[in-house]
């Protein structure tokens, strides 16, 4: 090949190109974005709308349904789900893969704008959000001190602006803050005495709290802007607001009300390590480096601490970059360890430091070149891309080994250094290019795989491909050039017998005898292979399957749920008991962060009966128990707390892939779905592996229905709307304007004293004012009925739905799903009702289906590449027989290590389709070379086997041993790549054994068949 001759003749040019690539790679790796996982493109949008004090049924009818109808016609939408709960509505839209989400969101906004007219006037403006993992905080910082009010002011005035100025920070939000408010407490007796009502007061506050431009006047040669300033400047101004009574008299607000500056009633509480705190959640910019953002915040904390009050304490609660750093560090260690093992294997076989150096140089050059290619293709430096490098570390030297071995064989025949390098490299360069190409083409079909599997593993495929391309270029350019300069004395025996050479000679002789044996008993060889494959398939039911292995990140989540409708104070009392239990484990806990109450997406939905703990454990080397062991102990301990349902689960900063099991019940009536969900939970609760079983309708929300008698109300001149407004004013209050002070803006809220709006008696005795001024007791024109209303109403594609979710513990996902489906099928749902499986279970099925298609396509591409290389359809077909034996190794490896089949393992199987044929390509290609030289077929097979055994063993061992650190899951975050490494190690190992014996047998069978077809003698 010309490229080989050129590289040998022009060594200076090759060296300069290599140095330029190294420099480019070093610059690229410094600028690569570091993250835990590749960017996940989730085509999901959310429309969040608040509708304060409305029951779930009302929210569904007047908010969720109109929005569902409006957005369902947007092009690209696959699923529309809505969640209606007290005071809020969430409508989630999932788009098909490939949809231009930016354009889709514009279409959604247009549809929502058209639908706004159908929404109630007092509903909040719908907020349209693009859901993305990039929107999740990368760090939480707690602020503790003497009181929440001063901490809130400190956070708003100093901390948030300071942190948002740090490099890479997108935004900072405050949790647990106290919001200031001007409260105007109305005195009903005085209001009745003066003849004013709440609406009159609200209107007067609004009218007398305005500042506006009213025109211009000339003064000399200038125009003066005229501006009337009438906004309130202090609380006295508010108290002095003039009110006109029904008799025409003028009074002041403080005659009928008391004005007081206070804080809004909080619907949530935030505690860090058991103490009240304000928490700052930091989100990065889309293209920012998570680790750099974290480092910027931490360095910024050191600066800002000197400027804030000494009694305020800043502390990092959670930092996702910690696990990223540990994971990246562990993967780099695995790369270095794998590379070191590969170098030792080369040194063992080559017994020459110079020869080992020639091949070993291909590893760092390939790695550095890969970094440059990653930078220019926009990939990030994460666990999976680095895992791709770790997986490819052993394969990087395969091409160089084959080339060097052939160069050495020519050198032993007496050729000069130059001729050995050019002839040896040129002769096997086509085979090396073919074997590398077969490994590369298996990744092409992954482009057509959709969903999370594609988002996560396409970068891995690209990284492996980049490293192999770089190693191939090194093998056909740098290796021949270095061989012509450095191998003058390499591998000389100097009259001494190298012990490993003696060992390899025995292995070669044993292999030659074995090869003669299988060629003599060809049918037996084929039969043994078939039986071995059939036997391995019997292991399939014992292996099981899961979606993606979870990483042990040392994080726990504790969900506390009291009876629905419980007050925030009641939930806080239960949380105190939970905190006491958790404190027993403080030696293993670094930080615990709990939020009590709150709502989803800031809609203010009533979740006062819920609390969520996020617990960060100390590093594994500082504790005696694993995260799973601590989870089980803590869960058992917390079950002794009465009055609450408490679940403990593992969590982490990795991709949120949903609940492992999600049963979606569908049907026309919510009530029937509620009953069915209770039955389903009872049926599947006894299945082994089902854990933390939850349903959206565990318990209803207590509510009071007020039915207004329209005829009786009409007798007093009252309409239903007038009654509704007055009741709402009495029990919820009304915002009458804004008060601005030193750059801060706060609501002016009218409300009645708490003692007049806290009991059912207060509701029944409430006086409704008619237009004539008469006061009518509410109980005279309305009836009251206390009922249990639904907590949350779900719909999917405009049909009622109910979800039941579960974690999986102690078993693989596929086995648990199989048992759940058997129970569900045996239940016999009523006509019109059905169920579907969602969550990770459905994602697993979809991904396995897509990957199976990709595997078939990959096998075809491998055959096509070999057919082009050999310009023959027969020889590639012979080589393909090295693939079936891979099944034996894959299934045996997963069974021995106790790992279920997962997405990473499936990716490993696809990679094997391109890897396992490499040895067969080298073997069959050399058989053909020897036969073209006139050697007999049998002799050619045996000689090719003896000659190619050494490079085959070298390439196989470097690939396998280079992946051993990953297979052992050494370090943090290595669990994700472990199934992939196990699959390749066992699959390649067993397949190589069958390649050495089965492929020669198949070669003879097909060669005989060809001879018969072409009517020539064997």
Short mmCIF file of C-alpha atoms in Angstrom, two decimals, residues 140 142 271-274 315-319 554-556 582 585-586 588-594 613-618:
data_model
loop_
_atom_site.label_atom_id
_atom_site.label_comp_id
_atom_site.label_asym_id
_atom_site.label_seq_id
_atom_site.Cartn_x
_atom_site.Cartn_y
_atom_site.Cartn_z
CA UNK A 140 -28.06 23.00 46.62
CA UNK A 142 -28.30 25.96 52.54
CA UNK A 271 -35.07 21.77 57.07
CA UNK A 272 -31.38 20.96 56.70
CA UNK A 273 -29.95 18.56 59.29
CA UNK A 274 -33.09 19.15 61.36
CA UNK A 315 -23.17 25.04 53.50
CA UNK A 316 -23.34 22.82 50.43
CA UNK A 317 -26.27 20.43 50.91
CA UNK A 318 -25.97 18.42 47.71
CA UNK A 319 -23.48 18.67 44.86
CA UNK A 554 -24.75 7.10 48.25
CA UNK A 555 -28.07 8.95 48.18
CA UNK A 556 -31.37 7.99 49.80
CA UNK A 582 -32.77 9.31 61.06
CA UNK A 585 -27.67 7.00 61.58
CA UNK A 586 -25.85 10.35 61.71
CA UNK A 588 -23.25 7.48 58.09
CA UNK A 589 -25.07 10.64 56.96
CA UNK A 590 -23.34 13.72 55.65
CA UNK A 591 -26.46 15.84 55.03
CA UNK A 592 -30.22 15.39 55.21
CA UNK A 593 -32.47 17.88 53.49
CA UNK A 594 -36.25 17.75 53.92
CA UNK A 613 -36.06 13.80 52.59
CA UNK A 614 -32.94 13.79 50.44
CA UNK A 615 -30.10 12.13 52.33
CA UNK A 616 -26.46 12.23 51.24
CA UNK A 617 -24.37 9.50 52.84
CA UNK A 618 -20.69 9.81 53.61
#
